[in-house]
CSV table of C-alpha atoms in Angstrom, one decimal:
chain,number,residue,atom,x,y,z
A,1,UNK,CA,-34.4,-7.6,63.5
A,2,UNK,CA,-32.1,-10.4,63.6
A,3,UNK,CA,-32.8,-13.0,66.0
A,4,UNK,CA,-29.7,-14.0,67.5
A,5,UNK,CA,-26.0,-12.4,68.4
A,6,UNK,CA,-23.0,-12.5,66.3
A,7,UNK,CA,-19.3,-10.6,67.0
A,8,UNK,CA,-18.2,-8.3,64.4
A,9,UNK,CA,-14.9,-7.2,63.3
A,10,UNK,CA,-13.1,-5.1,61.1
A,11,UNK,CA,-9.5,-6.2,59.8
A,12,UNK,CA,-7.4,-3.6,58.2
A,13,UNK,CA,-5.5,-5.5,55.8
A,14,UNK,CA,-6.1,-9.0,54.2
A,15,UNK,CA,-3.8,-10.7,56.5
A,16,UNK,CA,-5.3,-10.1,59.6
A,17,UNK,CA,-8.5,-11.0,58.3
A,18,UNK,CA,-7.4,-14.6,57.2
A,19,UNK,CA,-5.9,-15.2,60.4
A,20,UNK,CA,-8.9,-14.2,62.3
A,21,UNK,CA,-11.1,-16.2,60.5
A,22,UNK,CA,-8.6,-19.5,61.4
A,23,UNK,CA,-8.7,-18.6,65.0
A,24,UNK,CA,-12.8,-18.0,65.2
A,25,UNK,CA,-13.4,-20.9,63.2
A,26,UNK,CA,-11.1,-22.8,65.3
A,27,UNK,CA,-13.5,-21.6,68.4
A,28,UNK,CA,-16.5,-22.6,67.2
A,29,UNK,CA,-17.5,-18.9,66.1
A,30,UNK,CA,-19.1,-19.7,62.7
A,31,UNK,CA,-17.2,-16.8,61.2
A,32,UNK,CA,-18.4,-15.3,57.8
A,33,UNK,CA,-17.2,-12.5,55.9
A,34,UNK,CA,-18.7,-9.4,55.1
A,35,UNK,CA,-18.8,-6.9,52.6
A,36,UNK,CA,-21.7,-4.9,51.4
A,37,UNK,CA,-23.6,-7.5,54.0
A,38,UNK,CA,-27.1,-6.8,52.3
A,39,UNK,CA,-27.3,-10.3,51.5
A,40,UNK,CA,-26.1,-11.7,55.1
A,41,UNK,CA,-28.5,-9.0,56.7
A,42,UNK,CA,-31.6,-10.2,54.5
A,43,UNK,CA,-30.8,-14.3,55.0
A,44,UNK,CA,-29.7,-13.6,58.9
A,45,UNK,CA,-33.5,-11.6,58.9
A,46,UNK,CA,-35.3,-14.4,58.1
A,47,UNK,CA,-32.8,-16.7,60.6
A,48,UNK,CA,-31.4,-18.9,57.0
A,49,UNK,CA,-28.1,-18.4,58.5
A,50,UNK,CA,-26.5,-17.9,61.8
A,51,UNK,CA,-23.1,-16.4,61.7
A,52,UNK,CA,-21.5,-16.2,65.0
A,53,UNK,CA,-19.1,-13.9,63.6
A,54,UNK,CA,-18.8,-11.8,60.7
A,55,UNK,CA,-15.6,-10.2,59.1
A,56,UNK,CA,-15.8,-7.1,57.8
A,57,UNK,CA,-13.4,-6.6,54.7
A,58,UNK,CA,-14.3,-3.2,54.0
A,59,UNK,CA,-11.7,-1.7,55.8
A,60,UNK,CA,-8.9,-3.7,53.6
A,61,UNK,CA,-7.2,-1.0,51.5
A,62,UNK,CA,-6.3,-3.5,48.6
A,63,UNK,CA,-10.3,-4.3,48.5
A,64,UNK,CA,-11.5,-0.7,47.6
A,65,UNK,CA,-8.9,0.1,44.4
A,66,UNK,CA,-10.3,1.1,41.0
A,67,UNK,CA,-6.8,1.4,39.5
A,68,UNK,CA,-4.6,0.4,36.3
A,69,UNK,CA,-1.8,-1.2,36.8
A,70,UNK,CA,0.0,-2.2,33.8
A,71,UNK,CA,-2.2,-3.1,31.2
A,72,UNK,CA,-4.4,-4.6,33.8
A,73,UNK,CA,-7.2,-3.1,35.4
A,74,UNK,CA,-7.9,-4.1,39.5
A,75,UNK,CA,-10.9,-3.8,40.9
A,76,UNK,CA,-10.9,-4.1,45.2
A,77,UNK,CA,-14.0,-7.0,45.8
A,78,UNK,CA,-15.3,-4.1,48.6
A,79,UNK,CA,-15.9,-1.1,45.7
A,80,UNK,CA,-19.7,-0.8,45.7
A,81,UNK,CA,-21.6,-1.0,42.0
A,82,UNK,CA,-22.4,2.8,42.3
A,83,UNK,CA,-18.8,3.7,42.8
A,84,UNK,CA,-17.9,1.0,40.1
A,85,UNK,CA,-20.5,3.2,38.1
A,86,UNK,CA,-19.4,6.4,38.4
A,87,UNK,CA,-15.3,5.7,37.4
A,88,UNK,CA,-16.8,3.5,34.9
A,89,UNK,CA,-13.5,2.0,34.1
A,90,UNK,CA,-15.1,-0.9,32.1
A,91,UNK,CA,-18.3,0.2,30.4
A,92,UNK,CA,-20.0,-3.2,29.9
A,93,UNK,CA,-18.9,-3.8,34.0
A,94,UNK,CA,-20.6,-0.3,34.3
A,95,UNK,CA,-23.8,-1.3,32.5
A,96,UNK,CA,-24.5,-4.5,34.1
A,97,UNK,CA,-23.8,-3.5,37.6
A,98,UNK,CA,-26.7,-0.6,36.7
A,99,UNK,CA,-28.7,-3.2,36.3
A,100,UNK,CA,-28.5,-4.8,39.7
A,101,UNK,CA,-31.0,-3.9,42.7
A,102,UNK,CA,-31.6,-0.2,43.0
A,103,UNK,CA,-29.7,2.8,42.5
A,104,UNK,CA,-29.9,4.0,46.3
A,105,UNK,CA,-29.0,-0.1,47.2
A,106,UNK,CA,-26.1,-0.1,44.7
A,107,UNK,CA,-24.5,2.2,47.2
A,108,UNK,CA,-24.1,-0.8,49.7
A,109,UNK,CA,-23.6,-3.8,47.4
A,110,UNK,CA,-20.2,-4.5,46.5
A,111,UNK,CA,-19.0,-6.3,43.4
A,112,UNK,CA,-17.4,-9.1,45.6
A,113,UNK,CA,-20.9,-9.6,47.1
A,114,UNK,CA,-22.4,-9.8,43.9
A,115,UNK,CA,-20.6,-12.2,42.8
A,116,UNK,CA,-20.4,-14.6,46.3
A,117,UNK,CA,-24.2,-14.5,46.7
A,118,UNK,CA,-26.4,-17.2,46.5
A,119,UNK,CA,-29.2,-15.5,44.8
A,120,UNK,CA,-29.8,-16.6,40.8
A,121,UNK,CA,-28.6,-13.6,39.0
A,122,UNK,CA,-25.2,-11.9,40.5
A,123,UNK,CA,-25.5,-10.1,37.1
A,124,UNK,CA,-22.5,-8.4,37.8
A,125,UNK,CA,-19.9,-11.7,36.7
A,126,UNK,CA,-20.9,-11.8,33.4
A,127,UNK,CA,-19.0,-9.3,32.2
A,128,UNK,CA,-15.9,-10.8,34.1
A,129,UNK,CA,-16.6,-14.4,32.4
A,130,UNK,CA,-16.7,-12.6,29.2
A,131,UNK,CA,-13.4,-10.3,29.6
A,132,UNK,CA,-11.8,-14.3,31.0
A,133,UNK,CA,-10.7,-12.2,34.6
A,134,UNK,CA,-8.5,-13.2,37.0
A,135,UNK,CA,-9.6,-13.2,40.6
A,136,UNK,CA,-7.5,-12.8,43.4
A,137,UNK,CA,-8.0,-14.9,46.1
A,138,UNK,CA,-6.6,-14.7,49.8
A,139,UNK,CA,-6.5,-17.5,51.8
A,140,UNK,CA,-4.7,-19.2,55.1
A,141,UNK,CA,-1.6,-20.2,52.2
A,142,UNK,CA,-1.5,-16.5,51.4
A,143,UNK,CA,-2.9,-15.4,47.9
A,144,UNK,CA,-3.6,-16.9,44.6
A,145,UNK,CA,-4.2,-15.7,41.7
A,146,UNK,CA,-6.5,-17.6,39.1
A,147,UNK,CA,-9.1,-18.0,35.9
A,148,UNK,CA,-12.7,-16.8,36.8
A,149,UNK,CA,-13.4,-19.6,34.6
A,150,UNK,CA,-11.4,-21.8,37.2
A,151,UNK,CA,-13.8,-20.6,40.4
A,152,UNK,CA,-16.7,-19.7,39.0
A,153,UNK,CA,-18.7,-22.7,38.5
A,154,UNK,CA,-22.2,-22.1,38.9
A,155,UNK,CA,-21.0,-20.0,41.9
A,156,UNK,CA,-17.4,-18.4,43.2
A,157,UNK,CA,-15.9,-21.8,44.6
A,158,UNK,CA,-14.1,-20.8,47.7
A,159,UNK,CA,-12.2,-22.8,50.0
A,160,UNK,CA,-12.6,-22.3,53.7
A,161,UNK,CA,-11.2,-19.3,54.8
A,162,UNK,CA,-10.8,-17.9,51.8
A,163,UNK,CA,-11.9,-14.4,50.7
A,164,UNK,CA,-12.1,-12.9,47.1
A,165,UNK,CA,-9.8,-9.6,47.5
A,166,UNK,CA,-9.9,-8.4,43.5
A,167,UNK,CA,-10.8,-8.9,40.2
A,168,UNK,CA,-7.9,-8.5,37.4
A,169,UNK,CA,-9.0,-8.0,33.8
A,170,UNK,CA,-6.8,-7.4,30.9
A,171,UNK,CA,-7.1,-3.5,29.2
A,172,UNK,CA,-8.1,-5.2,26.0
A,173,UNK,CA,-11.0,-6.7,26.9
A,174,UNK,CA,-12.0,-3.2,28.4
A,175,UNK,CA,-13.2,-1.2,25.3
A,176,UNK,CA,-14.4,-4.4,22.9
A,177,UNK,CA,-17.6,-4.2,21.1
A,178,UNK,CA,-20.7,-4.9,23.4
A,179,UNK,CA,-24.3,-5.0,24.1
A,180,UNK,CA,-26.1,-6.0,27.7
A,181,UNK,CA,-30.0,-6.8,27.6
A,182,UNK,CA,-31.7,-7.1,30.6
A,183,UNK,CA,-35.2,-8.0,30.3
A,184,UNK,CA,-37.6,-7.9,33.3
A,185,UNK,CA,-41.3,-8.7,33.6
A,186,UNK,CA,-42.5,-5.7,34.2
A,187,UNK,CA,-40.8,-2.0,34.9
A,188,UNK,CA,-36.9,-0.8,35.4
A,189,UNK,CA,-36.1,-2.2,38.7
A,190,UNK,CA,-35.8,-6.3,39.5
A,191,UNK,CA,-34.7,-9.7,39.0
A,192,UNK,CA,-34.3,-10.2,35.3
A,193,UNK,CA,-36.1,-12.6,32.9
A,194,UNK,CA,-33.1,-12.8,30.9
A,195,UNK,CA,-30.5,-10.8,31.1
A,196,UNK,CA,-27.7,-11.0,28.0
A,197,UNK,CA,-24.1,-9.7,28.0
A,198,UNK,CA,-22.5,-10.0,24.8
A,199,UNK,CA,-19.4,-8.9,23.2
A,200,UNK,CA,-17.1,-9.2,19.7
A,201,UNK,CA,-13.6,-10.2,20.0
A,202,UNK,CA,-11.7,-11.3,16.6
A,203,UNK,CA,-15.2,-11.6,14.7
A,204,UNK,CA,-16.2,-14.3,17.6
A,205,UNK,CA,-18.7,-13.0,19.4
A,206,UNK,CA,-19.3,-14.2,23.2
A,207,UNK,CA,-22.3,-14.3,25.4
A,208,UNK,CA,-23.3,-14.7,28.7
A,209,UNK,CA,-26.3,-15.3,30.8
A,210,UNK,CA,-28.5,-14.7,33.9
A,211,UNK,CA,-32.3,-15.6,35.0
A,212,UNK,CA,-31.7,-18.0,32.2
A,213,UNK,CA,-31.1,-20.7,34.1
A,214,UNK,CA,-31.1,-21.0,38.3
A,215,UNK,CA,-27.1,-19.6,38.0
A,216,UNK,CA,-25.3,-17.0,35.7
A,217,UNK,CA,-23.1,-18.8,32.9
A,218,UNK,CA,-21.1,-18.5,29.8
A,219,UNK,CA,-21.3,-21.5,27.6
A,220,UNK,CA,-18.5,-22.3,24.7
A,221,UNK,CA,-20.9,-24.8,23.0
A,222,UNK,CA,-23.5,-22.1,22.8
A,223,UNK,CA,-21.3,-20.0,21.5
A,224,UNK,CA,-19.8,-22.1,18.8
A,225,UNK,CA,-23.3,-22.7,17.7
A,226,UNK,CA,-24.0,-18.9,17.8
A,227,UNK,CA,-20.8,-18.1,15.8
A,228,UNK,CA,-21.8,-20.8,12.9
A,229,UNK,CA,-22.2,-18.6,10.0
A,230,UNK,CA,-22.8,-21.4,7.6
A,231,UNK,CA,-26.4,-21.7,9.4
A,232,UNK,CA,-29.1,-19.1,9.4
A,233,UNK,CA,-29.5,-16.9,12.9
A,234,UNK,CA,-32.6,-18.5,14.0
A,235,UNK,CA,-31.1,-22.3,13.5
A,236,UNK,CA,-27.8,-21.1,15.1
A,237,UNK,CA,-30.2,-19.8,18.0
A,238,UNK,CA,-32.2,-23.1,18.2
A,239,UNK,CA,-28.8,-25.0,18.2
A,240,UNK,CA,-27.8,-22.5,21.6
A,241,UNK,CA,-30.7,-23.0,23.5
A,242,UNK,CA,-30.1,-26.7,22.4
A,243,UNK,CA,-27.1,-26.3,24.7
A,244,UNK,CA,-27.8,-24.5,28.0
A,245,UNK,CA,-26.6,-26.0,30.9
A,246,UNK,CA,-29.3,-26.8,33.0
A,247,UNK,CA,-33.1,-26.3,32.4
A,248,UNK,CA,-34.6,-22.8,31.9
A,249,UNK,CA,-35.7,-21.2,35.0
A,250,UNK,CA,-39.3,-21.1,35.8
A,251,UNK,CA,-40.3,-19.3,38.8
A,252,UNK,CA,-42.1,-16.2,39.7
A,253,UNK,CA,-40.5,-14.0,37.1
A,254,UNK,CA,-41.6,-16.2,33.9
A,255,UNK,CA,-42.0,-19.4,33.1
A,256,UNK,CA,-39.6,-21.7,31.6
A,257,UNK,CA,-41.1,-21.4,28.2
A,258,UNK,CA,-41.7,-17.1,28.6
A,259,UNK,CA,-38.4,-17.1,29.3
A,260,UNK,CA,-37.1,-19.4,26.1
A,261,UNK,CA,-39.2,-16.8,23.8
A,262,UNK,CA,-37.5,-13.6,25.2
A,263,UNK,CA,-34.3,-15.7,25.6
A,264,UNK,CA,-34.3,-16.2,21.4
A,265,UNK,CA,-35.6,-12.7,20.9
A,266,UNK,CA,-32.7,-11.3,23.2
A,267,UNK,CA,-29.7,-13.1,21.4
A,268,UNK,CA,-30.9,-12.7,17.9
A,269,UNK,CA,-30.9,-8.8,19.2
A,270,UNK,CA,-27.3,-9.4,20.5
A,271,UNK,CA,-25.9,-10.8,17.8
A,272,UNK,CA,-27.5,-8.8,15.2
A,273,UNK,CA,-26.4,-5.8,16.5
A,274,UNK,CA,-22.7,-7.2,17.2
A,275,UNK,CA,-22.1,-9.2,13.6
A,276,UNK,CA,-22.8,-5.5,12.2
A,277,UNK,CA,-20.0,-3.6,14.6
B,1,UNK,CA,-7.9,-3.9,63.7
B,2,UNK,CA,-10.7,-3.1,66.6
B,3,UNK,CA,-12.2,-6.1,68.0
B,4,UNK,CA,-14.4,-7.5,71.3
B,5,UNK,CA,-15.1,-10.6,72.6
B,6,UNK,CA,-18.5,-9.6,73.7
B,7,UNK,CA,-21.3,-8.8,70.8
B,8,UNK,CA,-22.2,-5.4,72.6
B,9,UNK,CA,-20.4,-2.7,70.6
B,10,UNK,CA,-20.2,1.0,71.4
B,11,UNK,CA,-21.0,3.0,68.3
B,12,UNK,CA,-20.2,7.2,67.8
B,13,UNK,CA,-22.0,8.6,65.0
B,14,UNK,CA,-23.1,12.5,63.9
B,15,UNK,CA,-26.8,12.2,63.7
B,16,UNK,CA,-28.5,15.3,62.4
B,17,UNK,CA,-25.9,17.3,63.2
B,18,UNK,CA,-25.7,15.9,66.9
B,19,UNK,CA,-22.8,13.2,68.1
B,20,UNK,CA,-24.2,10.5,70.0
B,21,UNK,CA,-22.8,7.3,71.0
B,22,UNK,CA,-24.2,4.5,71.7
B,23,UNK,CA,-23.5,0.6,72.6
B,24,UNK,CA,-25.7,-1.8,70.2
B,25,UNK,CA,-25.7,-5.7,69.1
B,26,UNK,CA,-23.6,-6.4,66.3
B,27,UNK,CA,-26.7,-7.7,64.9
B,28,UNK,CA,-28.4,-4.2,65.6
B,29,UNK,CA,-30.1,-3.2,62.5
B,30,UNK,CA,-29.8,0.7,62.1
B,31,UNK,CA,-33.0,1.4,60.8
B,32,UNK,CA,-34.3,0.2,64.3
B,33,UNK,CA,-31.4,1.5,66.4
B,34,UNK,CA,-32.3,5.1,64.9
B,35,UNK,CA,-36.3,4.4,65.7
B,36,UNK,CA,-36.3,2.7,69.0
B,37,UNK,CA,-32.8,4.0,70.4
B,38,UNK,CA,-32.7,7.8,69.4
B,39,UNK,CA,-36.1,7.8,69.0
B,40,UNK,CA,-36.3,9.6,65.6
B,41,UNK,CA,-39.3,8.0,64.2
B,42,UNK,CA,-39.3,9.6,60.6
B,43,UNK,CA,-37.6,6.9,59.2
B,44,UNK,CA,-40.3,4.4,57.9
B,45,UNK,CA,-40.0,0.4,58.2
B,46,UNK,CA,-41.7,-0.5,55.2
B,47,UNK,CA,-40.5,-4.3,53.8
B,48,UNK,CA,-37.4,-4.6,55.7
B,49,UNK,CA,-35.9,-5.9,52.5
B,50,UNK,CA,-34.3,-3.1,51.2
B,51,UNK,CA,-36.8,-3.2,48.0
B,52,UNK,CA,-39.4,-0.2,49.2
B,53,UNK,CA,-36.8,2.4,50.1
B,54,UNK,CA,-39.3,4.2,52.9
B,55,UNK,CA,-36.2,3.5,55.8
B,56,UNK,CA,-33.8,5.8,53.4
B,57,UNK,CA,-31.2,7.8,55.3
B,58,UNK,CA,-27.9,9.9,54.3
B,59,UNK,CA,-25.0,8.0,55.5
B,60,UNK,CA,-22.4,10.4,55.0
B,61,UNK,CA,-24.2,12.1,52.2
B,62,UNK,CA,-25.5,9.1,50.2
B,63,UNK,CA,-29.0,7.4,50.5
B,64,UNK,CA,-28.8,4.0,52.2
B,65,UNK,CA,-31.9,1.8,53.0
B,66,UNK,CA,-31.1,1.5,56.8
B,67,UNK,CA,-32.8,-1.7,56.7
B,68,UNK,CA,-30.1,-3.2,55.2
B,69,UNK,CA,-27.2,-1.3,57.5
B,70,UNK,CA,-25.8,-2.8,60.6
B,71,UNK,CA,-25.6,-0.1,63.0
B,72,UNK,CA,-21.7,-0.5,64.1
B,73,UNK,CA,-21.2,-0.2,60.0
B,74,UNK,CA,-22.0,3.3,60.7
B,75,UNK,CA,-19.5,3.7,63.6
B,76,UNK,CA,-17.6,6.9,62.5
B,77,UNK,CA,-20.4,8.3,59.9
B,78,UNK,CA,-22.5,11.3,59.7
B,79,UNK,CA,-26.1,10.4,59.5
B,80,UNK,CA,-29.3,12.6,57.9
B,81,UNK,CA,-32.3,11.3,59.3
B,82,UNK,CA,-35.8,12.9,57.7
B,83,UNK,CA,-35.8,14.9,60.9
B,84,UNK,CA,-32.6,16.3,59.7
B,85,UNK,CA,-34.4,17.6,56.3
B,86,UNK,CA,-36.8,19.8,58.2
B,87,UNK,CA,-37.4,23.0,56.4
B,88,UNK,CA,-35.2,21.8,53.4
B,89,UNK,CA,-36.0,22.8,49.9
B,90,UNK,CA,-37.0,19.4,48.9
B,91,UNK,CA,-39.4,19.0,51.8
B,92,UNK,CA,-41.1,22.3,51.1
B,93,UNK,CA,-41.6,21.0,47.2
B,94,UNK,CA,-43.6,18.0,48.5
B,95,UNK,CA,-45.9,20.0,50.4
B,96,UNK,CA,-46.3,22.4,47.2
B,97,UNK,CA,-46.9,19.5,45.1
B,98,UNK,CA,-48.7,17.6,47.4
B,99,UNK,CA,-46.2,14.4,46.2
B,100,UNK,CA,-47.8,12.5,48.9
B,101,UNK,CA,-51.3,10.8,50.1
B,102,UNK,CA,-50.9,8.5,53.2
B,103,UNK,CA,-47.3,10.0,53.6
B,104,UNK,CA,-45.2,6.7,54.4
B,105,UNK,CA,-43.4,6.8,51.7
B,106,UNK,CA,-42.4,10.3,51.7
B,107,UNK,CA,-39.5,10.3,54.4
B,108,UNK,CA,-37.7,8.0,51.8
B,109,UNK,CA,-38.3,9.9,48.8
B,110,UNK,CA,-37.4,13.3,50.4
B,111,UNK,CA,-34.4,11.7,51.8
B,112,UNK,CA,-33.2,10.5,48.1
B,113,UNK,CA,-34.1,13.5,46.7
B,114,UNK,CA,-31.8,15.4,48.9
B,115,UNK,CA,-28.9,12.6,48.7
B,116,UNK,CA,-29.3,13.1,44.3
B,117,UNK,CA,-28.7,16.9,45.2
B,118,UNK,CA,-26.0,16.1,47.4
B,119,UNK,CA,-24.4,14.1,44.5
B,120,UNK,CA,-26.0,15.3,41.3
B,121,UNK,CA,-26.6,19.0,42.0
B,122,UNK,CA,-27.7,19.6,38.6
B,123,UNK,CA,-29.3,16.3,37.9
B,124,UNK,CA,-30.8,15.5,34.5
B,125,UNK,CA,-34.3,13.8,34.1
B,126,UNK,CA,-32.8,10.6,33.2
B,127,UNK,CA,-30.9,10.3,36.5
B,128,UNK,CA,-34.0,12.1,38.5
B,129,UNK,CA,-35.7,8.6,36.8
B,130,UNK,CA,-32.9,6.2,37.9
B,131,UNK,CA,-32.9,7.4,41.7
B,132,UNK,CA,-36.6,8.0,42.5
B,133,UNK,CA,-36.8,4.2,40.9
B,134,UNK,CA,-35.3,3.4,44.5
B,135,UNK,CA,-38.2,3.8,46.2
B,136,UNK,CA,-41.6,2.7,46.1
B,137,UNK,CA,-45.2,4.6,46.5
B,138,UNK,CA,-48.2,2.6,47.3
B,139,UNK,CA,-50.7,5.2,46.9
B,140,UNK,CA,-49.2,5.8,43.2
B,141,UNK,CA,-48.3,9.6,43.6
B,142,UNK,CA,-45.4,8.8,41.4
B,143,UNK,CA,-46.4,12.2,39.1
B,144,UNK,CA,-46.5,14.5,41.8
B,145,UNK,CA,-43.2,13.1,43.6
B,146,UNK,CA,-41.5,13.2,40.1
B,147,UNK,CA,-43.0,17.1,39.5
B,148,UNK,CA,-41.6,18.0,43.2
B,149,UNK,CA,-38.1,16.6,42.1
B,150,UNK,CA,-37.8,18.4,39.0
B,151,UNK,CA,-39.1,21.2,40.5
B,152,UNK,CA,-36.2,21.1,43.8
B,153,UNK,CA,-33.7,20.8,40.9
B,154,UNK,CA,-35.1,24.1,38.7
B,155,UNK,CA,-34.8,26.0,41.9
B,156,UNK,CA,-31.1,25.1,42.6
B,157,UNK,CA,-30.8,26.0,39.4
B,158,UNK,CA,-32.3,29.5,40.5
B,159,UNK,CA,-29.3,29.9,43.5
B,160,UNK,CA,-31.4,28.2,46.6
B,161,UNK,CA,-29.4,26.5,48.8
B,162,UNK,CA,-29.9,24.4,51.5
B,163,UNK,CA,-27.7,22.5,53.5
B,164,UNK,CA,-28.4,19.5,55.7
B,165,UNK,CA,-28.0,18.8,59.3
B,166,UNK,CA,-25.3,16.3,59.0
């Protein structure tokens, strides 16, 4: 159970939800939004957090699209992985996001949750750092739109208040070349050891990572070293892992250097397979 | 936008075919509201984590690990419960394939099962793979659980039908 109170509500439309978090904030309320919540629930479990408030944004129409509009596709922050899964409107999206939790626990996480969680992996914003999205972002100045590569530092940079309502990503991006590795320690369900997303766009081809290091990441210096073609693979490789942004993970999944060997196994696959496509 | 200033919460939900409503905490989990408030037992509290899968239910004909569900998120929903599955097709393939030794795992399983019939009704052995992975058997019955599934699916295929007390 969790061990202490909180108020919940349920804002119909993004407004009303920004305003409410100003005025509970404002009393003291410790608000925090909600979406697929399995996070919140687990942390709030084990008493990490205390919310004294939680907002849920499910019930915000313009957080549950899967739609085109334009040459843009818009995914609502709210649509759970399995629904994302099933319209499969972005096949690498689609793939990754299969590769998060469970299938039965994929009906409650939401993309937007995947991506705003604390754990390591958040799989499921690699495929947006590759496809260079554009996140809509609601806050008490109304909403913004801007770069992935603008918020996503490590993690989805937030100001106070402020709420990720959808992901934009251009119809281009949608149908490139790809491949998606995810590579556990053992079986089909769990955090990865390294998990690759890869794909080719005007004979470049871009990568990024999770379980690599203790965040998800796409590096440009890595992948200028990959792209070198005047170097064999497995010096162009060396040259990558040269460049990572912070040291390899080592925890309970694999150590640092189990994880370097199936790290160079997994993008030799990647780009092997791509450089022929 | 509905709201309170307290953190007790009425909730009004079809359980098994049944509406009840109750009030609850906001922090209410609903894996414990539907053990300790309703009183329907079946549903297992296994790691609490949402990783072993025993505490699955149907909320509006999906599986959801209930441990990992606030019970005023299921304000408005039609609930299956395990009690709910009583002389359902998938339960009686269990028994026949005795896909189960201490048993609490089982509610979970037979609860997926039914929610990949209510979305896959002819559901290949890849996807059969993908949702049992959802849940978790310590006593490794994993080949007589898989043999029950395939077999629930081969006799849809045959015309049964069944249909839940949602």
């Amino acid at each position: 159970m969790i061990p202490f109170n909180f108020e919940y509500y349920k804002p119909s439309s993004v407004q009303m939800a920004v305003e409410l978090f100003q005025s509970l904030h404002k009393q003291g309320k410790k608000p925090m939004y909600y979406s697929g919540g399995t996070e919140i629930i687990t942390w709030a479990r084990a008493n990490s957090i205390q919310p004294g408030s939680v907002i849920d944004l499910k019930f915000i129409p313009e957080c549950n699209v899967i739609e085109m509009q334009k040459d843009k596709l818009v995914i609502g922050a709210c649509v759970t992985l399995s629904v994302l899964s099933a319209a499969n409107p972005f096949p690498l999206l689609t793939e990754t996001a299969q590769g998060a939790a469970d299938q039965t626990a994929r009906n409650k996480i939401t993309l937007g949750g995947n991506i705003c969680g604390k754990i390591y992996y958040r799989e499921a914003v690699l495929p947006l750092l590759l496809a260079n999205s554009r996140m809509v972002i609601a806050g008490i100045q109304g909403i913004r739109e801007t770069s992935i590569h603008n918020v996503f530092l490590q993690q989805l940079r937030l100001e106070n208040g402020e709420f990720l309502v959808q992901i934009l990503t251009d119809r281009g991006y949608l149908s490139l070349p790809f491949v998606h590795y995810k590579k556990r320690q053992i079986g089909n369900v769990g955090y990865p050891l390294v998990t690759v997303a890869a794909i080719k766009k005007d004979k470049q081809i871009h990568t990024a990572y999770s379980g690599v290091c203790s965040f998800p990441f796409r590096s440009l210096v890595m992948e200028q070293a990959l792209n070198d073609s005047s170097i064999p693979l497995a010096a162009r490789i060396e040259q990558a892992i040269g460049k990572l942004p912070a040291p390899l993970l080592d925890n309970a999944e694999g150590s640092a250097s189990f994880r370097k060997f199936v790290l160079k196994q997994t993008m030799a696959d990647a780009v092997q397979i791509l450089e022929r496509r | 936008m509905s709201s309170c200033d307290t953190t007790i919460y009425p909730v009004e939900f079809q359980v098994n075919g049944e509406k009840r409503t109750i009030r609850v905490r906001a922090a209410d989990i609903l894996l414990y509201t539907i053990r300790d408030k309703l009183g329907l037992t079946g549903s297992k509290s296994g790691c609490d984590n949402g990783d072993c899968g025993t505490c699955t239910i149907l909320v509006d004909s999906l599986p959801m690990k209930s441990c990992l569900m606030l019970t005023v998120e299921a304000d408005g929903k039609k609930i299956t419960t395990i009690e709910g599955l009583m002389n359902s097709p998938v339960q009686h393939a269990f028994v026949q394939h005795q896909a189960f030794q201490c048993g609490y795992c089982t509610p979970g399983f037979i609860v997926n099962c039914q929610g990949l019939r209510n979305v896959h009704p002819h559901a290949n052995e890849d996807t059969i793979r993908v949702w049992l992975e959802s849940n978790i058997c310590r006593c490794m019955s994993y080949e007589e659980i898989h043999n029950a599934v395939k077999d629930v699916f081969m006799k849809k295929e045959d015309g049964e039908a069944f249909s839940s007390r949602s």
